[in-house]
CSV table of N, CA and C in Angstrom, one decimal:
chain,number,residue,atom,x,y,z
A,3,UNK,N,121.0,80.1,102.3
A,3,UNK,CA,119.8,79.9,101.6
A,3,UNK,C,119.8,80.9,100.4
A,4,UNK,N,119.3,80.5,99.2
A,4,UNK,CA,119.6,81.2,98.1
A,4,UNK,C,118.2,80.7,97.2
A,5,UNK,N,117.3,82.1,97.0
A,5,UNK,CA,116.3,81.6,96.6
A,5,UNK,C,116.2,82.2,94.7
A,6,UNK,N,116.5,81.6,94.0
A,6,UNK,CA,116.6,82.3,92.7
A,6,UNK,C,116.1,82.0,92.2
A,7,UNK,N,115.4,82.6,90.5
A,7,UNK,CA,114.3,82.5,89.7
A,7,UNK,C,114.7,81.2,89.0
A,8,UNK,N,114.8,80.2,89.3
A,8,UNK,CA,115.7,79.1,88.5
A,8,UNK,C,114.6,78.1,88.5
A,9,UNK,N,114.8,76.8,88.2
A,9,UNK,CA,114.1,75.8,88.6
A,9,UNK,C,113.7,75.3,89.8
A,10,UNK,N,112.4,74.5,90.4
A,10,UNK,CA,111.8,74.8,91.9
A,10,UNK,C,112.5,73.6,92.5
A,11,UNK,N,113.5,73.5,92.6
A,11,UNK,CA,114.3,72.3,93.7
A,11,UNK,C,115.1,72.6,95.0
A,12,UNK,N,115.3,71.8,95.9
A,12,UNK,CA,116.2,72.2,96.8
A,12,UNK,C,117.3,71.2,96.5
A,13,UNK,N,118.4,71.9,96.7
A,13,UNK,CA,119.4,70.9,96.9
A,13,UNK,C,120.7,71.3,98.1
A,14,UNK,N,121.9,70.6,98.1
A,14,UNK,CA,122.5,71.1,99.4
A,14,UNK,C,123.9,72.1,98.6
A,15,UNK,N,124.2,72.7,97.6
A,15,UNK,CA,124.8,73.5,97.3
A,15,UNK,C,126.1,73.1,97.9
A,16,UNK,N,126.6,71.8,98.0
A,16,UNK,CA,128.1,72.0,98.7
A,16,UNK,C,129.3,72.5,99.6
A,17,UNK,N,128.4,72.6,100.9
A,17,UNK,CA,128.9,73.2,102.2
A,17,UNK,C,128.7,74.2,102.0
A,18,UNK,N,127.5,75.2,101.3
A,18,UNK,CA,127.6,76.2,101.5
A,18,UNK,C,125.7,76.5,102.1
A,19,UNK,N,125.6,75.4,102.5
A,19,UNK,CA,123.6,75.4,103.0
A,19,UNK,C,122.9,75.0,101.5
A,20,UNK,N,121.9,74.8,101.8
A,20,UNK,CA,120.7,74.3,101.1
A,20,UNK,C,120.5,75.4,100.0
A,21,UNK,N,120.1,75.5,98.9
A,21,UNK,CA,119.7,76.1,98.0
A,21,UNK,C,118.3,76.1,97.6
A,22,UNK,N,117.7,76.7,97.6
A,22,UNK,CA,116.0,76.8,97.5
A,22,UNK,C,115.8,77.2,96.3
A,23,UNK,N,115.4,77.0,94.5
A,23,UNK,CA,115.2,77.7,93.9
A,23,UNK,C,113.6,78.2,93.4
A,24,UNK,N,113.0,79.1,92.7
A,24,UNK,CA,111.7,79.6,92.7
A,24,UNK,C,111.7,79.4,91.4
A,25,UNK,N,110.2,79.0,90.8
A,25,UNK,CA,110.4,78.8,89.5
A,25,UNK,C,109.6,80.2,88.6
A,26,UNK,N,109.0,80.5,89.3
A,26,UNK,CA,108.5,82.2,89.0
A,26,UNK,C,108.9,83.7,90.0
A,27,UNK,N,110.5,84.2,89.7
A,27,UNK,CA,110.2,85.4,90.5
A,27,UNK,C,109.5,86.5,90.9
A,28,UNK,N,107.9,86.3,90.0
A,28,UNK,CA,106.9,87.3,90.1
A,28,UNK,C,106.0,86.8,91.4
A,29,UNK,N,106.1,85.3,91.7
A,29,UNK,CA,105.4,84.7,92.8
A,29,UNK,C,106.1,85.2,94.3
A,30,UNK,N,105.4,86.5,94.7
A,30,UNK,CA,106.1,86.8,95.6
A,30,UNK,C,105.8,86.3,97.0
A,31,UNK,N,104.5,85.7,96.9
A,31,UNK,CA,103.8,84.9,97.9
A,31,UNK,C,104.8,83.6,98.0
A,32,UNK,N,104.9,83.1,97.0
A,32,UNK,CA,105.6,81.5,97.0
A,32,UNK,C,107.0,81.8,97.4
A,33,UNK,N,107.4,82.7,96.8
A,33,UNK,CA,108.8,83.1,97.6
A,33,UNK,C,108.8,83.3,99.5
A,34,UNK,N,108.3,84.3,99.3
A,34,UNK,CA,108.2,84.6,100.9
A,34,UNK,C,107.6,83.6,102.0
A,35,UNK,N,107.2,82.5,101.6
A,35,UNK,CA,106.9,80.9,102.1
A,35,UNK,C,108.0,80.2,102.3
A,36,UNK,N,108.8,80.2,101.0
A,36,UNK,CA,109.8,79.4,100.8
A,36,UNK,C,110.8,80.0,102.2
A,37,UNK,N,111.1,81.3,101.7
A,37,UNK,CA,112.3,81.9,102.7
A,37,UNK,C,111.7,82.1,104.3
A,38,UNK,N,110.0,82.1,104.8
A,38,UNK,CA,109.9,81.7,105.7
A,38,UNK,C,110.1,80.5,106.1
A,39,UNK,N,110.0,79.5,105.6
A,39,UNK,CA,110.0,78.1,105.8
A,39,UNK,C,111.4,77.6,106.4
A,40,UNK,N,112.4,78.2,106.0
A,40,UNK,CA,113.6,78.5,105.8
A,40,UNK,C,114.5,78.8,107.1
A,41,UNK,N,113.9,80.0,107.7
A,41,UNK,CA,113.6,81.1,108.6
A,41,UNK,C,113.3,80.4,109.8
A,42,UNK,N,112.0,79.7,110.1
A,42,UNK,CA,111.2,79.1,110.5
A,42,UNK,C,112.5,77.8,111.2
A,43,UNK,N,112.8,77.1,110.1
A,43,UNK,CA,113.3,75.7,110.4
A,43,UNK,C,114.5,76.1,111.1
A,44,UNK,N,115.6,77.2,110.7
A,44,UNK,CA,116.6,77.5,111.6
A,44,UNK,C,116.9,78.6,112.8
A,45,UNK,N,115.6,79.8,112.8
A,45,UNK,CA,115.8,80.5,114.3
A,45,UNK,C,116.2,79.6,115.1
A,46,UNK,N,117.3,80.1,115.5
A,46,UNK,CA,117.4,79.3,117.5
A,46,UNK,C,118.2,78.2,117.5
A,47,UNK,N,118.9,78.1,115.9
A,47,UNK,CA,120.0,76.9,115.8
A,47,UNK,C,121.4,77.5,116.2
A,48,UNK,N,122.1,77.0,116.3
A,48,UNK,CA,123.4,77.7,116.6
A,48,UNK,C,124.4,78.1,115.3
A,49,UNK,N,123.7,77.6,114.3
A,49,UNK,CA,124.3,78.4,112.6
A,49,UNK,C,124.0,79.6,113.0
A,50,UNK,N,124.7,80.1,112.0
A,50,UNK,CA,124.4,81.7,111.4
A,50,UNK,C,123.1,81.3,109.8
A,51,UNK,N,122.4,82.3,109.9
A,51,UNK,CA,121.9,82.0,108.6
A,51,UNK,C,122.1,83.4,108.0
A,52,UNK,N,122.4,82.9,106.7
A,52,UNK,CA,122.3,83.7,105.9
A,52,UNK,C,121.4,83.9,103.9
A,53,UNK,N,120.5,84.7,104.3
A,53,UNK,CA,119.9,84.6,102.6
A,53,UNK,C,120.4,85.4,102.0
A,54,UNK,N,120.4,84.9,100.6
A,54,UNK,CA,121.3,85.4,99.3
A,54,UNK,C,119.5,85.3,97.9
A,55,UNK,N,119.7,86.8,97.5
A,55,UNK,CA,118.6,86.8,96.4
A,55,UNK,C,119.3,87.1,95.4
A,56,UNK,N,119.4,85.8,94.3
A,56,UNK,CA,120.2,86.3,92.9
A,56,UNK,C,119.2,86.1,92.3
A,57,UNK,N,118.1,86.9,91.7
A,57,UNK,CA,118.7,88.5,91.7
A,57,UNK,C,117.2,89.1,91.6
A,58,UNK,N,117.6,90.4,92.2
A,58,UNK,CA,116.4,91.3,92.3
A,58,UNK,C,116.2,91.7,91.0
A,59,UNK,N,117.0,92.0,90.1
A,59,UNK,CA,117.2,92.5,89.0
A,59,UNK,C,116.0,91.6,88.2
A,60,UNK,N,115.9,90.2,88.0
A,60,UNK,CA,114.6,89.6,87.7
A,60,UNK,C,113.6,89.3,88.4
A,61,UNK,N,113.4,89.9,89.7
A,61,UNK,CA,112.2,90.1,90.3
A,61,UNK,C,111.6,91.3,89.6
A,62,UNK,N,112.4,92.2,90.0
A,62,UNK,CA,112.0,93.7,89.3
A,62,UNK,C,111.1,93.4,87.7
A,63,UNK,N,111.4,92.3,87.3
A,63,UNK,CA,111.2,92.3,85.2
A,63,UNK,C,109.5,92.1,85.8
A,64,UNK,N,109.4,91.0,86.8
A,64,UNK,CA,107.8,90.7,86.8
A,64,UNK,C,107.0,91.4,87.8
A,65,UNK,N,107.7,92.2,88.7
A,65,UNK,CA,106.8,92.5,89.6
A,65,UNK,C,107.0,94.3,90.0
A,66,UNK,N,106.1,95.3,89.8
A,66,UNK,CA,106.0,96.5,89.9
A,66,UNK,C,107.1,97.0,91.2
A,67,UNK,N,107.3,98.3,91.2
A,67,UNK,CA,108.4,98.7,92.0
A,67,UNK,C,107.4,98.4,93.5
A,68,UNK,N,106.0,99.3,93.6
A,68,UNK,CA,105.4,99.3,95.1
A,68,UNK,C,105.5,97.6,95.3
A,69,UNK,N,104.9,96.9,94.7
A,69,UNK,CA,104.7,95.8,95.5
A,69,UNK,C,106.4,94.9,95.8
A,70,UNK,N,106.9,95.1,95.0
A,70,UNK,CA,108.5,94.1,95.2
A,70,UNK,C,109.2,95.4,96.4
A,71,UNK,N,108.8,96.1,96.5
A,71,UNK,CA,109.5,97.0,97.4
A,71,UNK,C,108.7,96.7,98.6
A,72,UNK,N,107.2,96.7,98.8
A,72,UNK,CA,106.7,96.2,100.1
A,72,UNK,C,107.0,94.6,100.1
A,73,UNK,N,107.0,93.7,99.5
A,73,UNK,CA,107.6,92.7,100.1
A,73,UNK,C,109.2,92.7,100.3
A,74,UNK,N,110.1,93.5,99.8
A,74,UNK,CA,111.3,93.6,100.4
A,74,UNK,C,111.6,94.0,101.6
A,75,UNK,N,110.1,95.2,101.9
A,75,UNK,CA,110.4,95.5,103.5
A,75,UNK,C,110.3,94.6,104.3
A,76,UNK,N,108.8,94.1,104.4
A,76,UNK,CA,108.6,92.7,105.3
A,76,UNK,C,109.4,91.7,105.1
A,77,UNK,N,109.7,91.4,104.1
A,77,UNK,CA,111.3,90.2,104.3
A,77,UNK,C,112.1,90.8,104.8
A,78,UNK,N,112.7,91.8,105.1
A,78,UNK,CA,114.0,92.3,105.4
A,78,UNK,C,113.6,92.5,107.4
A,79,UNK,N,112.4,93.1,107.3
A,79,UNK,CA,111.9,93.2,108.9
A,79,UNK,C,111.9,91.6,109.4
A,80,UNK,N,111.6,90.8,108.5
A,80,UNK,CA,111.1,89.4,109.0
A,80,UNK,C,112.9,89.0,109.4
A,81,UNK,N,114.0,89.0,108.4
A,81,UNK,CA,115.1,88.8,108.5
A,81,UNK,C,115.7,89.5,110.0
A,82,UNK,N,115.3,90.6,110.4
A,82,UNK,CA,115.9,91.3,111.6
A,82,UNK,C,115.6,90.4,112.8
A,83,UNK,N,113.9,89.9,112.4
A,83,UNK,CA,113.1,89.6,113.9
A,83,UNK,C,114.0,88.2,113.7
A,84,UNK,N,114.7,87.5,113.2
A,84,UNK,CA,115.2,86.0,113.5
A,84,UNK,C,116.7,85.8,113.6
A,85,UNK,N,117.3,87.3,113.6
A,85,UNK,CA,118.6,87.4,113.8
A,85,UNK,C,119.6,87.0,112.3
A,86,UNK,N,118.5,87.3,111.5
A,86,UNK,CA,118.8,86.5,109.9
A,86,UNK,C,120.1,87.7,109.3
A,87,UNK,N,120.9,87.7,108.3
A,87,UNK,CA,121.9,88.0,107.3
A,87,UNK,C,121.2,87.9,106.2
A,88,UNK,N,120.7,89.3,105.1
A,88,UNK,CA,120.1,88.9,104.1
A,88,UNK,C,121.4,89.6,102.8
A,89,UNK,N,121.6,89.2,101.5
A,89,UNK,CA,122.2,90.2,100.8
A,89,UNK,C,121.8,89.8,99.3
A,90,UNK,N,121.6,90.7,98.7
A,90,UNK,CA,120.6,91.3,97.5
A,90,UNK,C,121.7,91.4,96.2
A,91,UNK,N,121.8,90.4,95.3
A,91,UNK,CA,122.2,91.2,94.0
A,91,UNK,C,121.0,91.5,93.1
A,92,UNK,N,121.9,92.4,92.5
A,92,UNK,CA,121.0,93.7,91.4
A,92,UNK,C,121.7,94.4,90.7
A,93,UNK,N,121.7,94.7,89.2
A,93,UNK,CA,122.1,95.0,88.3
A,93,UNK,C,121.9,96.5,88.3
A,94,UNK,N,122.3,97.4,88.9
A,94,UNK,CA,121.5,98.9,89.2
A,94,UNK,C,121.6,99.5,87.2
A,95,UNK,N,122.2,98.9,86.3
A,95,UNK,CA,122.1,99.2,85.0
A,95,UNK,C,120.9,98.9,84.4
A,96,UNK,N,120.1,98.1,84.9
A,96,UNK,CA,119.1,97.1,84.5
A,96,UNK,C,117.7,97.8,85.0
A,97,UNK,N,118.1,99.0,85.8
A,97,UNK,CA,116.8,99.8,86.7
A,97,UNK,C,117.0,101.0,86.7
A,98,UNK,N,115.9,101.8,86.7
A,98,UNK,CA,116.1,103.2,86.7
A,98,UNK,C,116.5,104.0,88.2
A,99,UNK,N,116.7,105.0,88.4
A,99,UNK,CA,116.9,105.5,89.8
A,99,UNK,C,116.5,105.5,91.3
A,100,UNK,N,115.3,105.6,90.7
A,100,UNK,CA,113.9,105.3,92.0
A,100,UNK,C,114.1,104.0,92.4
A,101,UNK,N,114.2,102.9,91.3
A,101,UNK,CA,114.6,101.6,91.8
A,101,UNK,C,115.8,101.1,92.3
A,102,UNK,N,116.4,101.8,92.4
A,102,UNK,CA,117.7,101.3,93.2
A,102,UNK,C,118.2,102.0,94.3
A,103,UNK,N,117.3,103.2,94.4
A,103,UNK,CA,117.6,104.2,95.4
A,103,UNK,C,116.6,103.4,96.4
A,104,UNK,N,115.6,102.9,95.9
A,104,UNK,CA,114.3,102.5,97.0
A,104,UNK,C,114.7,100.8,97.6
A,105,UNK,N,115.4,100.2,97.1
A,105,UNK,CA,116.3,99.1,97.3
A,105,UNK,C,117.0,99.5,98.5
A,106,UNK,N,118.3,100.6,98.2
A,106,UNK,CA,119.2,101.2,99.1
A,106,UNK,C,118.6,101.6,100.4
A,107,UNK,N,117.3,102.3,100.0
A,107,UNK,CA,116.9,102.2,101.9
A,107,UNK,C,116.4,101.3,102.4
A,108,UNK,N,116.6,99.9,101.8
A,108,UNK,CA,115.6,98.6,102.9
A,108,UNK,C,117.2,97.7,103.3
A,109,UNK,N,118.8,98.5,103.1
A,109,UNK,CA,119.9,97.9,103.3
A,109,UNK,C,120.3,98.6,103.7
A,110,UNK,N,122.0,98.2,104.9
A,110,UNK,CA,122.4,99.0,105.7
A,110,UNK,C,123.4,99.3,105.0
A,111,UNK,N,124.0,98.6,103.8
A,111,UNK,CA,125.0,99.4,103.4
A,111,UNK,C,124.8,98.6,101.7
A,112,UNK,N,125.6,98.8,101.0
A,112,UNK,CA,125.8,98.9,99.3
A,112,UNK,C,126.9,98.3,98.9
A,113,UNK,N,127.3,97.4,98.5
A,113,UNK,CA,128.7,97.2,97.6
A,113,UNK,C,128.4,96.9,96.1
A,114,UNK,N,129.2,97.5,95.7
A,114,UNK,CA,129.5,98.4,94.3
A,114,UNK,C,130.6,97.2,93.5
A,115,UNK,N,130.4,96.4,92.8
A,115,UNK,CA,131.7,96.1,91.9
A,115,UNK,C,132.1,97.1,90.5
A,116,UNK,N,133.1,97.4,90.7
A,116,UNK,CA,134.0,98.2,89.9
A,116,UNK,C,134.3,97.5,88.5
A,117,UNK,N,134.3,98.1,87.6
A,117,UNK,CA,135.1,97.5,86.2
A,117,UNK,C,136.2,96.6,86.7
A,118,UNK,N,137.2,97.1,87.0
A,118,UNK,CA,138.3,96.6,87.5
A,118,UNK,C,138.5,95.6,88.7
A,119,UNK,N,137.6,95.0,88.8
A,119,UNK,CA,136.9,93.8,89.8
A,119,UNK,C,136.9,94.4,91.4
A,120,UNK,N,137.4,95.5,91.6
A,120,UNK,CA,137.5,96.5,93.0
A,120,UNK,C,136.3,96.2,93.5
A,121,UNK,N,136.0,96.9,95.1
A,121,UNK,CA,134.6,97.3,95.3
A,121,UNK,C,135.1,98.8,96.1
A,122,UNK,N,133.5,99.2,96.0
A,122,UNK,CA,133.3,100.0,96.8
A,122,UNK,C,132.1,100.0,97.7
A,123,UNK,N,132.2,100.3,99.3
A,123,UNK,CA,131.2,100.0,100.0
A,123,UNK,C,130.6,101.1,100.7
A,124,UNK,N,129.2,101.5,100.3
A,124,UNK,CA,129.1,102.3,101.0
A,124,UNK,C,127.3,102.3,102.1
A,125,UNK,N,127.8,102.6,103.2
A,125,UNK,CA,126.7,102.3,104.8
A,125,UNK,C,126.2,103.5,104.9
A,126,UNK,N,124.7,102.7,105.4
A,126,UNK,CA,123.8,103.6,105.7
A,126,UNK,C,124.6,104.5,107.2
């Protein structure tokens, strides 16, 4: 599942699950619908689910650090209670300190891409 600031369609992304997109990432209500809905339809299937947010980095443009940070807790709590996989891109260039540090505690660990296409990973 991959909920991104794009246009509001679903479609099936090519063996890789359904694609959900949001047409305003400031709508944090209509998001967290969508990704419950999501949630909802597969606890208790024998898939793995997994959500992908490209990208926080344009959530952050419309929506204040407190409120995008409390709904990243409750999504991320909501993701634990259904056995969910969630993973976050973000431009940490695009945000000042506080915002990327306050990200970093709602995840168990960090991967880093390197200039040189490397990573580095680092867990809570």
């Amino acid at each position: 599942e991959s909920a991104r600031s794009t246009a509001g369609a679903e479609s099936s992304g090519g063996g890789a699950g359904p694609i959900k997109s949001v047409t305003d990432p400031g709508d944090l209500t209509g998001l967290g619908i969508a990704v419950n809905e999501f949630l909802h339809r597969w606890h208790g299937t024998d898939g793995r689910t997994v959500v992908c947010f490209h990208s926080l980095t344009a959530m952050f443009q419309y929506a204040e650090l407190e409120t995008a940070y409390e709904f990243l807790h409750v999504l991320t709590g909501r993701m634990y209670a259904t056995d969910a996989t969630v993973h976050f891109h973000m431009n940490p260039q695009a945000h000042d300190e506080l915002t990327v540090e306050a990200v970093t505690t709602l995840v168990d660990a960090v991967v880093e891409l390197d200039e040189d296409g490397g990573t580095t990973v680092r867990s809570r």
